C-alpha cells in the first residue's frame, strides 16, 4: 500500500542550491529535462490490482457515513401512513360455515367495519342474516386465484331478485360506490391487504357504453348501449395476500378474525385454467365472439363445489 501511495503521489521536487562557479574556467551544462511520470509495468500491475481494494474500502466508508440507523414503526404510525385505514375498529362479527363437495372444512369469522363503512358492512350483515330476504346460505364460491377467493353473491334477477323485492331490499350498489370513492380518497396504499373482506361493487374491465342512433316517436336520438351489467354489490372477496389489483373494484368492509386456515383450504381447490394467452382466444375476444366471453367467465372457476352452508352474526 505504501508503494502505491508513493507512486500515485510522488514527493515534491526540492531545487538544489546553485554551486559556486569555478575561479577560472567553468562549463555550462544543458538544462536537465523535466522528470516524467513513466511507471514500469510492475508498478502499474501492482496499482491496478490494489485499486479495487481502495475503491471498495472508500465505498464502504461512504456507505457507513450515509446509512442512517433503522427505526421501528409502531402500529399507530403505520396506520397514519395509510390514511387511517390500516386498522379499523370492528363493530360486529359474522360467520361463514364452508363445505367442499359436501364435506365441512371449518368456519370463517369476519369482523365488519360498521362505523367507517356503514353501507358496506350493513349490506354484508343483511346478507349473512337473511334480513334482505336472501342470504349467502347455499351459495358458492365462483373464482379462486392465487391472491384471493371470490363468492358469487346473489343474483339481480330471477328468484333472488323476487325475494329481495318482497323483503323491500335494494340490490343496487349506488351507495356502495359512493362509499368506495370516499374511501379511495381517504385511504392511501393497498386497501385489500391479506385477510381483508370486500364487496365487489365495480367492474374495471367493463368497456365504455356504445353510442347508437335509435328512432323514438319519429325522432332520432342517441342512446347508450351497455356491454354488460355492473356488479350488484353482493359478491364478496377474501384476500389471501395483499391484492392491490382489487382496489379498483372492491370496497373493503371488514377482515378475517378467525379461519384463515379455511381460506387456505379453499385456495387449494383445483380450478379451470386460464387461456387468455392463447392467440385464438385473444382474436375471438377482439372480434366480440360470444364464445370467448362465455369461456372467460369459466376461468379460475373451482372444479369442486365450495359452498357457504350456513352464515349469520357471531357473538
PDB file of C-alpha atoms in Angstrom:
ATOM      1  CA  UNK A   1       0.000   0.000   0.000  1.00  0.00           C
ATOM      2  CA  UNK A   2       2.858   2.390   0.794  1.00  0.00           C
ATOM      3  CA  UNK A   3       4.402   1.729  -2.626  1.00  0.00           C
ATOM      4  CA  UNK A   4       1.100   2.531  -4.342  1.00  0.00           C
ATOM      5  CA  UNK A   5       0.738   5.827  -2.470  1.00  0.00           C
ATOM      6  CA  UNK A   6       4.312   6.772  -3.327  1.00  0.00           C
ATOM      7  CA  UNK A   7       3.681   6.001  -6.990  1.00  0.00           C
ATOM      8  CA  UNK A   8       0.403   7.889  -7.175  1.00  0.00           C
ATOM      9  CA  UNK A   9       1.643  10.824  -5.049  1.00  0.00           C
ATOM     10  CA  UNK A  10       5.411  11.393  -5.679  1.00  0.00           C
ATOM     11  CA  UNK A  11       7.127  13.788  -3.248  1.00  0.00           C
ATOM     12  CA  UNK A  12       7.628  17.359  -4.491  1.00  0.00           C
ATOM     13  CA  UNK A  13      10.989  18.201  -6.002  1.00  0.00           C
ATOM     14  CA  UNK A  14      13.206  20.462  -3.958  1.00  0.00           C
ATOM     15  CA  UNK A  15      15.548  22.626  -6.075  1.00  0.00           C
ATOM     16  CA  UNK A  16      19.175  22.112  -5.335  1.00  0.00           C
ATOM     17  CA  UNK A  17      21.251  25.130  -4.263  1.00  0.00           C
ATOM     18  CA  UNK A  18      23.405  26.518  -7.009  1.00  0.00           C
ATOM     19  CA  UNK A  19      27.081  25.603  -6.653  1.00  0.00           C
ATOM     20  CA  UNK A  20      29.588  28.456  -6.690  1.00  0.00           C
ATOM     21  CA  UNK A  21      31.227  28.983 -10.104  1.00  0.00           C
ATOM     22  CA  UNK A  22      34.835  27.925 -10.513  1.00  0.00           C
ATOM     23  CA  UNK A  23      37.521  30.531 -10.385  1.00  0.00           C
ATOM     24  CA  UNK A  24      38.873  30.394 -13.931  1.00  0.00           C
ATOM     25  CA  UNK A  25      37.092  28.065 -16.272  1.00  0.00           C
ATOM     26  CA  UNK A  26      33.576  26.696 -15.978  1.00  0.00           C
ATOM     27  CA  UNK A  27      31.309  24.601 -18.171  1.00  0.00           C
ATOM     28  CA  UNK A  28      27.603  25.345 -18.528  1.00  0.00           C
ATOM     29  CA  UNK A  29      25.675  22.049 -18.635  1.00  0.00           C
ATOM     30  CA  UNK A  30      22.415  21.877 -20.652  1.00  0.00           C
ATOM     31  CA  UNK A  31      19.227  22.071 -18.577  1.00  0.00           C
ATOM     32  CA  UNK A  32      18.046  18.723 -17.317  1.00  0.00           C
ATOM     33  CA  UNK A  33      14.815  17.501 -18.929  1.00  0.00           C
ATOM     34  CA  UNK A  34      11.769  17.508 -16.667  1.00  0.00           C
ATOM     35  CA  UNK A  35      11.186  14.293 -14.814  1.00  0.00           C
ATOM     36  CA  UNK A  36       8.436  12.243 -16.397  1.00  0.00           C
ATOM     37  CA  UNK A  37       5.897  10.096 -14.583  1.00  0.00           C
ATOM     38  CA  UNK A  38       6.721   6.941 -16.504  1.00  0.00           C
ATOM     39  CA  UNK A  39       5.933   3.853 -14.467  1.00  0.00           C
ATOM     40  CA  UNK A  40       7.233   0.385 -15.001  1.00  0.00           C
ATOM     41  CA  UNK A  41       4.916  -2.453 -15.909  1.00  0.00           C
ATOM     42  CA  UNK A  42       5.423  -3.965 -12.482  1.00  0.00           C
ATOM     43  CA  UNK A  43       4.304  -0.746 -10.759  1.00  0.00           C
ATOM     44  CA  UNK A  44       1.221  -0.482 -12.986  1.00  0.00           C
ATOM     45  CA  UNK A  45       0.263  -4.098 -12.287  1.00  0.00           C
ATOM     46  CA  UNK A  46       0.547  -3.557  -8.517  1.00  0.00           C
ATOM     47  CA  UNK A  47      -1.524  -0.358  -8.712  1.00  0.00           C
ATOM     48  CA  UNK A  48      -4.225  -1.978 -10.870  1.00  0.00           C
ATOM     49  CA  UNK A  49      -4.564  -4.970  -8.550  1.00  0.00           C
ATOM     50  CA  UNK A  50      -4.875  -2.790  -5.461  1.00  0.00           C
ATOM     51  CA  UNK A  51      -7.225  -0.151  -6.936  1.00  0.00           C
ATOM     52  CA  UNK A  52     -10.452  -2.183  -6.362  1.00  0.00           C
ATOM     53  CA  UNK A  53      -9.478  -2.573  -2.728  1.00  0.00           C
ATOM     54  CA  UNK A  54      -9.135   1.175  -2.404  1.00  0.00           C
ATOM     55  CA  UNK A  55     -12.478   1.786  -4.124  1.00  0.00           C
ATOM     56  CA  UNK A  56     -14.301  -0.836  -2.046  1.00  0.00           C
ATOM     57  CA  UNK A  57     -12.886   0.473   1.207  1.00  0.00           C
ATOM     58  CA  UNK A  58     -13.777   4.012   0.203  1.00  0.00           C
ATOM     59  CA  UNK A  59     -17.298   2.939  -0.791  1.00  0.00           C
ATOM     60  CA  UNK A  60     -17.827   1.076   2.471  1.00  0.00           C
ATOM     61  CA  UNK A  61     -16.753   4.126   4.450  1.00  0.00           C
ATOM     62  CA  UNK A  62     -19.143   6.306   2.456  1.00  0.00           C
ATOM     63  CA  UNK A  63     -21.976   3.800   2.971  1.00  0.00           C
ATOM     64  CA  UNK A  64     -21.322   3.735   6.706  1.00  0.00           C
ATOM     65  CA  UNK A  65     -21.399   7.506   6.752  1.00  0.00           C
ATOM     66  CA  UNK A  66     -24.647   7.752   4.735  1.00  0.00           C
ATOM     67  CA  UNK A  67     -26.533   4.833   6.284  1.00  0.00           C
ATOM     68  CA  UNK A  68     -28.956   6.035   8.914  1.00  0.00           C
ATOM     69  CA  UNK A  69     -29.887   3.977  11.939  1.00  0.00           C
ATOM     70  CA  UNK A  70     -33.012   1.869  11.376  1.00  0.00           C
ATOM     71  CA  UNK A  71     -36.060   2.677  13.455  1.00  0.00           C
ATOM     72  CA  UNK A  72     -39.115   0.534  14.063  1.00  0.00           C
ATOM     73  CA  UNK A  73     -42.514   1.926  13.054  1.00  0.00           C
ATOM     74  CA  UNK A  74     -45.318   1.490  15.504  1.00  0.00           C
ATOM     75  CA  UNK A  75     -48.792   0.290  14.521  1.00  0.00           C
ATOM     76  CA  UNK A  76     -50.213   3.765  15.049  1.00  0.00           C
ATOM     77  CA  UNK A  77     -47.580   5.347  12.779  1.00  0.00           C
ATOM     78  CA  UNK A  78     -48.178   2.719  10.080  1.00  0.00           C
ATOM     79  CA  UNK A  79     -51.905   3.331  10.351  1.00  0.00           C
ATOM     80  CA  UNK A  80     -51.435   7.081   9.888  1.00  0.00           C
ATOM     81  CA  UNK A  81     -49.166   6.449   6.900  1.00  0.00           C
ATOM     82  CA  UNK A  82     -52.027   4.594   5.147  1.00  0.00           C
ATOM     83  CA  UNK A  83     -54.547   7.331   5.765  1.00  0.00           C
ATOM     84  CA  UNK A  84     -56.058   5.859   8.933  1.00  0.00           C
ATOM     85  CA  UNK A  85     -57.470   2.783   7.135  1.00  0.00           C
ATOM     86  CA  UNK A  86     -54.991   0.130   8.158  1.00  0.00           C
ATOM     87  CA  UNK A  87     -56.534  -0.975  11.458  1.00  0.00           C
ATOM     88  CA  UNK A  88     -60.198  -0.006  11.721  1.00  0.00           C
ATOM     89  CA  UNK A  89     -62.389  -0.877  14.695  1.00  0.00           C
ATOM     90  CA  UNK A  90     -64.715  -3.872  14.376  1.00  0.00           C
ATOM     91  CA  UNK A  91     -68.360  -3.089  15.074  1.00  0.00           C
ATOM     92  CA  UNK A  92     -69.832  -6.604  14.730  1.00  0.00           C
ATOM     93  CA  UNK A  93     -68.842 -10.131  13.774  1.00  0.00           C
ATOM     94  CA  UNK A  94     -70.247 -12.602  11.267  1.00  0.00           C
ATOM     95  CA  UNK A  95     -69.515 -16.247  10.486  1.00  0.00           C
ATOM     96  CA  UNK A  96     -69.471 -18.376   7.338  1.00  0.00           C
ATOM     97  CA  UNK A  97     -69.530 -22.187   7.525  1.00  0.00           C
ATOM     98  CA  UNK A  98     -67.806 -23.684   4.478  1.00  0.00           C
ATOM     99  CA  UNK A  99     -68.033 -27.096   2.833  1.00  0.00           C
ATOM    100  CA  UNK A 100     -66.125 -28.507  -0.158  1.00  0.00           C
ATOM    101  CA  UNK A 101     -68.007 -31.175  -2.143  1.00  0.00           C
ATOM    102  CA  UNK A 102     -70.341 -31.648   0.808  1.00  0.00           C
ATOM    103  CA  UNK A 103     -67.577 -32.085   3.399  1.00  0.00           C
ATOM    104  CA  UNK A 104     -67.426 -29.399   6.139  1.00  0.00           C
ATOM    105  CA  UNK A 105     -63.989 -27.756   6.276  1.00  0.00           C
ATOM    106  CA  UNK A 106     -64.484 -25.162   9.001  1.00  0.00           C
ATOM    107  CA  UNK A 107     -65.812 -21.732   9.904  1.00  0.00           C
ATOM    108  CA  UNK A 108     -64.625 -18.250   8.909  1.00  0.00           C
ATOM    109  CA  UNK A 109     -65.307 -15.426  11.363  1.00  0.00           C
ATOM    110  CA  UNK A 110     -65.070 -11.894   9.988  1.00  0.00           C
ATOM    111  CA  UNK A 111     -65.212  -8.508  11.691  1.00  0.00           C
ATOM    112  CA  UNK A 112     -67.222  -5.735   9.990  1.00  0.00           C
ATOM    113  CA  UNK A 113     -66.236  -2.047   9.998  1.00  0.00           C
ATOM    114  CA  UNK A 114     -69.647  -0.681  10.936  1.00  0.00           C
ATOM    115  CA  UNK A 115     -68.562   2.850  11.861  1.00  0.00           C
ATOM    116  CA  UNK A 116     -66.226   3.620   8.962  1.00  0.00           C
ATOM    117  CA  UNK A 117     -68.061   1.610   6.271  1.00  0.00           C
ATOM    118  CA  UNK A 118     -71.736   1.812   7.269  1.00  0.00           C
ATOM    119  CA  UNK A 119     -73.302   0.963   3.889  1.00  0.00           C
ATOM    120  CA  UNK A 120     -70.887  -1.850   3.042  1.00  0.00           C
ATOM    121  CA  UNK A 121     -70.978  -3.523   6.446  1.00  0.00           C
ATOM    122  CA  UNK A 122     -74.767  -3.174   6.602  1.00  0.00           C
ATOM    123  CA  UNK A 123     -75.114  -4.808   3.159  1.00  0.00           C
ATOM    124  CA  UNK A 124     -72.946  -7.747   4.215  1.00  0.00           C
ATOM    125  CA  UNK A 125     -74.740  -8.119   7.575  1.00  0.00           C
ATOM    126  CA  UNK A 126     -78.188  -8.241   5.956  1.00  0.00           C
ATOM    127  CA  UNK A 127     -76.981 -10.899   3.517  1.00  0.00           C
ATOM    128  CA  UNK A 128     -75.466 -13.198   6.165  1.00  0.00           C
ATOM    129  CA  UNK A 129     -78.531 -12.917   8.422  1.00  0.00           C
ATOM    130  CA  UNK A 130     -81.129 -13.173   5.662  1.00  0.00           C
ATOM    131  CA  UNK A 131     -82.716  -9.849   6.609  1.00  0.00           C
ATOM    132  CA  UNK A 132     -82.534  -8.823   2.949  1.00  0.00           C
ATOM    133  CA  UNK A 133     -84.893 -11.674   2.035  1.00  0.00           C
ATOM    134  CA  UNK A 134     -81.944 -13.569   0.575  1.00  0.00           C
ATOM    135  CA  UNK A 135     -78.631 -14.683   2.028  1.00  0.00           C
ATOM    136  CA  UNK A 136     -75.263 -16.216   1.225  1.00  0.00           C
ATOM    137  CA  UNK A 137     -76.510 -19.549   2.529  1.00  0.00           C
ATOM    138  CA  UNK A 138     -76.109 -22.370  -0.010  1.00  0.00           C
ATOM    139  CA  UNK A 139     -74.328 -20.014  -2.418  1.00  0.00           C
ATOM    140  CA  UNK A 140     -70.983 -20.939  -3.990  1.00  0.00           C
ATOM    141  CA  UNK A 141     -67.509 -19.504  -4.417  1.00  0.00           C
ATOM    142  CA  UNK A 142     -67.073 -18.908  -8.153  1.00  0.00           C
ATOM    143  CA  UNK A 143     -63.477 -17.735  -8.512  1.00  0.00           C
ATOM    144  CA  UNK A 144     -60.209 -18.849  -6.906  1.00  0.00           C
ATOM    145  CA  UNK A 145     -56.929 -17.175  -7.837  1.00  0.00           C
ATOM    146  CA  UNK A 146     -53.576 -17.135  -6.007  1.00  0.00           C
ATOM    147  CA  UNK A 147     -54.302 -13.754  -4.417  1.00  0.00           C
ATOM    148  CA  UNK A 148     -57.929 -14.082  -3.298  1.00  0.00           C
ATOM    149  CA  UNK A 149     -61.130 -16.128  -3.347  1.00  0.00           C
ATOM    150  CA  UNK A 150     -64.430 -14.725  -4.628  1.00  0.00           C
ATOM    151  CA  UNK A 151     -68.000 -15.639  -3.684  1.00  0.00           C
ATOM    152  CA  UNK A 152     -70.739 -15.427  -6.305  1.00  0.00           C
ATOM    153  CA  UNK A 153     -73.140 -13.444  -4.131  1.00  0.00           C
ATOM    154  CA  UNK A 154     -76.818 -13.303  -5.073  1.00  0.00           C
ATOM    155  CA  UNK A 155     -78.339 -12.582  -8.473  1.00  0.00           C
ATOM    156  CA  UNK A 156     -80.103  -9.407  -9.511  1.00  0.00           C
ATOM    157  CA  UNK A 157     -82.674 -11.407 -11.459  1.00  0.00           C
ATOM    158  CA  UNK A 158     -84.821 -14.476 -11.039  1.00  0.00           C
ATOM    159  CA  UNK A 159     -85.770 -15.888  -7.663  1.00  0.00           C
ATOM    160  CA  UNK A 160     -83.143 -13.901  -5.715  1.00  0.00           C
ATOM    161  CA  UNK A 161     -84.388 -10.586  -7.091  1.00  0.00           C
ATOM    162  CA  UNK A 162     -88.021 -11.523  -6.392  1.00  0.00           C
ATOM    163  CA  UNK A 163     -87.267 -12.484  -2.786  1.00  0.00           C
ATOM    164  CA  UNK A 164     -85.291  -9.269  -2.239  1.00  0.00           C
ATOM    165  CA  UNK A 165     -88.131  -7.226  -3.708  1.00  0.00           C
ATOM    166  CA  UNK A 166     -90.660  -8.830  -1.369  1.00  0.00           C
ATOM    167  CA  UNK A 167     -88.438  -8.010   1.616  1.00  0.00           C
ATOM    168  CA  UNK A 168     -88.062  -4.403   0.424  1.00  0.00           C
ATOM    169  CA  UNK A 169     -84.331  -4.745  -0.213  1.00  0.00           C
ATOM    170  CA  UNK A 170     -82.468  -2.800  -2.867  1.00  0.00           C
ATOM    171  CA  UNK A 171     -79.720  -4.667  -4.687  1.00  0.00           C
ATOM    172  CA  UNK A 172     -78.319  -1.543  -6.352  1.00  0.00           C
ATOM    173  CA  UNK A 173     -74.781  -0.522  -5.432  1.00  0.00           C
ATOM    174  CA  UNK A 174     -75.044   3.276  -5.720  1.00  0.00           C
ATOM    175  CA  UNK A 175     -74.374   3.937  -2.023  1.00  0.00           C
ATOM    176  CA  UNK A 176     -71.569   1.381  -2.054  1.00  0.00           C
ATOM    177  CA  UNK A 177     -69.877   3.108  -4.995  1.00  0.00           C
ATOM    178  CA  UNK A 178     -70.079   6.486  -3.224  1.00  0.00           C
ATOM    179  CA  UNK A 179     -68.584   4.916  -0.089  1.00  0.00           C
ATOM    180  CA  UNK A 180     -65.824   3.316  -2.186  1.00  0.00           C
ATOM    181  CA  UNK A 181     -64.974   6.680  -3.777  1.00  0.00           C
ATOM    182  CA  UNK A 182     -64.756   8.344  -0.349  1.00  0.00           C
ATOM    183  CA  UNK A 183     -62.575   5.520   0.954  1.00  0.00           C
ATOM    184  CA  UNK A 184     -60.269   5.757  -2.063  1.00  0.00           C
ATOM    185  CA  UNK A 185     -59.683   9.453  -1.397  1.00  0.00           C
ATOM    186  CA  UNK A 186     -59.107   8.947   2.313  1.00  0.00           C
ATOM    187  CA  UNK A 187     -57.014   5.762   2.320  1.00  0.00           C
ATOM    188  CA  UNK A 188     -53.634   5.602   0.635  1.00  0.00           C
ATOM    189  CA  UNK A 189     -51.771   2.481  -0.340  1.00  0.00           C
ATOM    190  CA  UNK A 190     -53.172  -1.032  -0.702  1.00  0.00           C
ATOM    191  CA  UNK A 191     -56.584  -1.455   0.926  1.00  0.00           C
ATOM    192  CA  UNK A 192     -57.209  -5.113   0.054  1.00  0.00           C
ATOM    193  CA  UNK A 193     -54.469  -6.474   2.285  1.00  0.00           C
ATOM    194  CA  UNK A 194     -54.124 -10.096   3.341  1.00  0.00           C
ATOM    195  CA  UNK A 195     -57.177 -11.208   5.316  1.00  0.00           C
ATOM    196  CA  UNK A 196     -59.433  -8.335   4.252  1.00  0.00           C
ATOM    197  CA  UNK A 197     -63.091  -8.795   3.306  1.00  0.00           C
ATOM    198  CA  UNK A 198     -64.513  -6.721   0.465  1.00  0.00           C
ATOM    199  CA  UNK A 199     -67.659  -6.321  -1.629  1.00  0.00           C
ATOM    200  CA  UNK A 200     -67.296  -6.235  -5.415  1.00  0.00           C
ATOM    201  CA  UNK A 201     -69.052  -3.024  -6.484  1.00  0.00           C
ATOM    202  CA  UNK A 202     -67.359  -2.155  -9.785  1.00  0.00           C
ATOM    203  CA  UNK A 203     -66.084  -3.883 -12.907  1.00  0.00           C
ATOM    204  CA  UNK A 204     -62.880  -2.130 -14.053  1.00  0.00           C
ATOM    205  CA  UNK A 205     -62.724  -4.300 -17.194  1.00  0.00           C
ATOM    206  CA  UNK A 206     -66.161  -3.206 -18.378  1.00  0.00           C
ATOM    207  CA  UNK A 207     -65.876  -1.382 -21.719  1.00  0.00           C
ATOM    208  CA  UNK A 208     -67.467   2.061 -22.109  1.00  0.00           C
ATOM    209  CA  UNK A 209     -71.036   2.151 -23.455  1.00  0.00           C
ATOM    210  CA  UNK A 210     -71.500   2.248 -27.212  1.00  0.00           C
ATOM    211  CA  UNK A 211     -73.405   5.131 -28.756  1.00  0.00           C
ATOM    212  CA  UNK A 212     -76.087   4.327 -31.297  1.00  0.00           C
ATOM    213  CA  UNK A 213     -78.943   6.132 -33.074  1.00  0.00           C
ATOM    214  CA  UNK A 214     -82.446   4.973 -32.226  1.00  0.00           C
ATOM    215  CA  UNK A 215     -85.788   6.219 -33.555  1.00  0.00           C
ATOM    216  CA  UNK A 216     -88.302   7.240 -30.909  1.00  0.00           C
ATOM    217  CA  UNK A 217     -91.636   8.826 -31.840  1.00  0.00           C
ATOM    218  CA  UNK A 218     -90.390   9.854 -35.243  1.00  0.00           C
ATOM    219  CA  UNK A 219     -87.144  11.390 -33.926  1.00  0.00           C
ATOM    220  CA  UNK A 220     -83.579  10.151 -33.936  1.00  0.00           C
ATOM    221  CA  UNK A 221     -81.964  10.039 -30.511  1.00  0.00           C
ATOM    222  CA  UNK A 222     -78.535   8.960 -29.287  1.00  0.00           C
ATOM    223  CA  UNK A 223     -78.726   6.032 -26.914  1.00  0.00           C
ATOM    224  CA  UNK A 224     -76.009   4.311 -24.867  1.00  0.00           C
ATOM    225  CA  UNK A 225     -75.773   0.560 -25.091  1.00  0.00           C
ATOM    226  CA  UNK A 226     -74.116  -1.119 -22.108  1.00  0.00           C
ATOM    227  CA  UNK A 227     -71.865  -4.064 -22.940  1.00  0.00           C
ATOM    228  CA  UNK A 228     -72.628  -5.872 -19.681  1.00  0.00           C
ATOM    229  CA  UNK A 229     -74.222  -5.089 -16.326  1.00  0.00           C
ATOM    230  CA  UNK A 230     -72.405  -3.764 -13.276  1.00  0.00           C
ATOM    231  CA  UNK A 231     -71.972  -5.874 -10.115  1.00  0.00           C
ATOM    232  CA  UNK A 232     -74.824  -5.562  -7.630  1.00  0.00           C
ATOM    233  CA  UNK A 233     -72.559  -5.300  -4.573  1.00  0.00           C
ATOM    234  CA  UNK A 234     -73.351  -8.747  -3.162  1.00  0.00           C
ATOM    235  CA  UNK A 235     -70.286 -10.665  -4.393  1.00  0.00           C
ATOM    236  CA  UNK A 236     -67.500 -10.630  -1.825  1.00  0.00           C
ATOM    237  CA  UNK A 237     -63.808 -11.479  -1.859  1.00  0.00           C
ATOM    238  CA  UNK A 238     -61.378 -12.527   0.849  1.00  0.00           C
ATOM    239  CA  UNK A 239     -57.768 -11.595   0.141  1.00  0.00           C
ATOM    240  CA  UNK A 240     -55.201 -14.311   0.771  1.00  0.00           C
ATOM    241  CA  UNK A 241     -52.271 -11.990   0.031  1.00  0.00           C
ATOM    242  CA  UNK A 242     -52.037  -8.238  -0.440  1.00  0.00           C
ATOM    243  CA  UNK A 243     -54.030  -7.658  -3.649  1.00  0.00           C
ATOM    244  CA  UNK A 244     -53.770  -4.054  -4.885  1.00  0.00           C
ATOM    245  CA  UNK A 245     -55.451  -5.115  -8.144  1.00  0.00           C
ATOM    246  CA  UNK A 246     -58.721  -5.416  -6.184  1.00  0.00           C
ATOM    247  CA  UNK A 247     -58.654  -1.795  -5.020  1.00  0.00           C
ATOM    248  CA  UNK A 248     -60.228  -0.601  -8.287  1.00  0.00           C
ATOM    249  CA  UNK A 249     -63.300  -2.815  -7.888  1.00  0.00           C
ATOM    250  CA  UNK A 250     -63.742  -3.771  -4.233  1.00  0.00           C
ATOM    251  CA  UNK A 251     -64.964  -1.932  -1.161  1.00  0.00           C
ATOM    252  CA  UNK A 252     -63.245  -3.296   1.962  1.00  0.00           C
ATOM    253  CA  UNK A 253     -65.874  -3.760   4.686  1.00  0.00           C
ATOM    254  CA  UNK A 254     -64.064  -5.985   7.202  1.00  0.00           C
ATOM    255  CA  UNK A 255     -61.339  -8.502   7.900  1.00  0.00           C
ATOM    256  CA  UNK A 256     -60.957 -12.156   8.825  1.00  0.00           C
ATOM    257  CA  UNK A 257     -60.619 -12.643  12.566  1.00  0.00           C
ATOM    258  CA  UNK A 258     -60.545 -16.446  12.616  1.00  0.00           C
ATOM    259  CA  UNK A 259     -60.440 -19.138   9.971  1.00  0.00           C
ATOM    260  CA  UNK A 260     -57.666 -18.124   7.583  1.00  0.00           C
ATOM    261  CA  UNK A 261     -56.784 -21.825   7.505  1.00  0.00           C
ATOM    262  CA  UNK A 262     -60.211 -22.428   5.951  1.00  0.00           C
ATOM    263  CA  UNK A 263     -59.486 -19.729   3.387  1.00  0.00           C
ATOM    264  CA  UNK A 264     -56.219 -21.509   2.578  1.00  0.00           C
ATOM    265  CA  UNK A 265     -58.101 -24.789   2.068  1.00  0.00           C
ATOM    266  CA  UNK A 266     -60.414 -23.075  -0.408  1.00  0.00           C
ATOM    267  CA  UNK A 267     -57.446 -21.572  -2.256  1.00  0.00           C
ATOM    268  CA  UNK A 268     -56.000 -25.055  -2.831  1.00  0.00           C
ATOM    269  CA  UNK A 269     -59.080 -26.303  -4.723  1.00  0.00           C
ATOM    270  CA  UNK A 270     -58.317 -27.066  -8.385  1.00  0.00           C
ATOM    271  CA  UNK A 271     -59.762 -24.582 -10.864  1.00  0.00           C
ATOM    272  CA  UNK A 272     -60.294 -24.152 -14.599  1.00  0.00           C
ATOM    273  CA  UNK A 273     -57.024 -22.957 -16.079  1.00  0.00           C
ATOM    274  CA  UNK A 274     -56.911 -19.563 -17.753  1.00  0.00           C
ATOM    275  CA  UNK A 275     -56.417 -19.467 -21.505  1.00  0.00           C
ATOM    276  CA  UNK A 276     -56.017 -15.738 -22.039  1.00  0.00           C
ATOM    277  CA  UNK A 277     -52.569 -16.206 -23.585  1.00  0.00           C
ATOM    278  CA  UNK A 278     -53.953 -18.268 -26.451  1.00  0.00           C
ATOM    279  CA  UNK A 279     -53.946 -16.348 -29.768  1.00  0.00           C
ATOM    280  CA  UNK A 280     -57.275 -17.944 -30.715  1.00  0.00           C
ATOM    281  CA  UNK A 281     -58.904 -16.648 -27.529  1.00  0.00           C
ATOM    282  CA  UNK A 282     -57.483 -13.156 -27.985  1.00  0.00           C
ATOM    283  CA  UNK A 283     -58.712 -12.937 -31.576  1.00  0.00           C
ATOM    284  CA  UNK A 284     -62.150 -14.249 -30.600  1.00  0.00           C
ATOM    285  CA  UNK A 285     -62.442 -11.701 -27.815  1.00  0.00           C
ATOM    286  CA  UNK A 286     -61.217  -8.911 -30.078  1.00  0.00           C
ATOM    287  CA  UNK A 287     -63.907  -9.577 -32.689  1.00  0.00           C
ATOM    288  CA  UNK A 288     -66.585  -9.925 -29.996  1.00  0.00           C
ATOM    289  CA  UNK A 289     -67.174 -13.663 -30.244  1.00  0.00           C
ATOM    290  CA  UNK A 290     -69.651 -14.581 -27.501  1.00  0.00           C
ATOM    291  CA  UNK A 291     -67.977 -17.954 -27.051  1.00  0.00           C
ATOM    292  CA  UNK A 292     -64.853 -16.143 -25.804  1.00  0.00           C
ATOM    293  CA  UNK A 293     -66.941 -14.184 -23.283  1.00  0.00           C
ATOM    294  CA  UNK A 294     -68.565 -17.378 -22.002  1.00  0.00           C
ATOM    295  CA  UNK A 295     -65.203 -19.123 -21.795  1.00  0.00           C
ATOM    296  CA  UNK A 296     -63.683 -16.204 -19.875  1.00  0.00           C
ATOM    297  CA  UNK A 297     -66.405 -16.447 -17.247  1.00  0.00           C
ATOM    298  CA  UNK A 298     -65.309 -20.007 -16.546  1.00  0.00           C
ATOM    299  CA  UNK A 299     -61.649 -19.190 -15.973  1.00  0.00           C
ATOM    300  CA  UNK A 300     -60.454 -19.814 -12.375  1.00  0.00           C
ATOM    301  CA  UNK A 301     -63.759 -21.463 -11.516  1.00  0.00           C
ATOM    302  CA  UNK A 302     -63.331 -24.322  -8.993  1.00  0.00           C
ATOM    303  CA  UNK A 303     -63.979 -27.864 -10.130  1.00  0.00           C
ATOM    304  CA  UNK A 304     -65.208 -28.740  -6.635  1.00  0.00           C
ATOM    305  CA  UNK A 305     -68.354 -27.260  -5.134  1.00  0.00           C
ATOM    306  CA  UNK A 306     -67.308 -24.742  -2.452  1.00  0.00           C
ATOM    307  CA  UNK A 307     -70.466 -23.658  -0.642  1.00  0.00           C
ATOM    308  CA  UNK A 308     -71.453 -21.479   2.326  1.00  0.00           C
ATOM    309  CA  UNK A 309     -73.625 -23.990   4.203  1.00  0.00           C
ATOM    310  CA  UNK A 310     -74.615 -21.610   6.997  1.00  0.00           C
ATOM    311  CA  UNK A 311     -73.993 -17.993   7.924  1.00  0.00           C
ATOM    312  CA  UNK A 312     -75.093 -15.339  10.392  1.00  0.00           C
ATOM    313  CA  UNK A 313     -73.884 -12.874  13.017  1.00  0.00           C
ATOM    314  CA  UNK A 314     -71.396 -14.143  15.586  1.00  0.00           C
ATOM    315  CA  UNK A 315     -71.204 -13.286  19.278  1.00  0.00           C
TER     316      UNK A 315
END
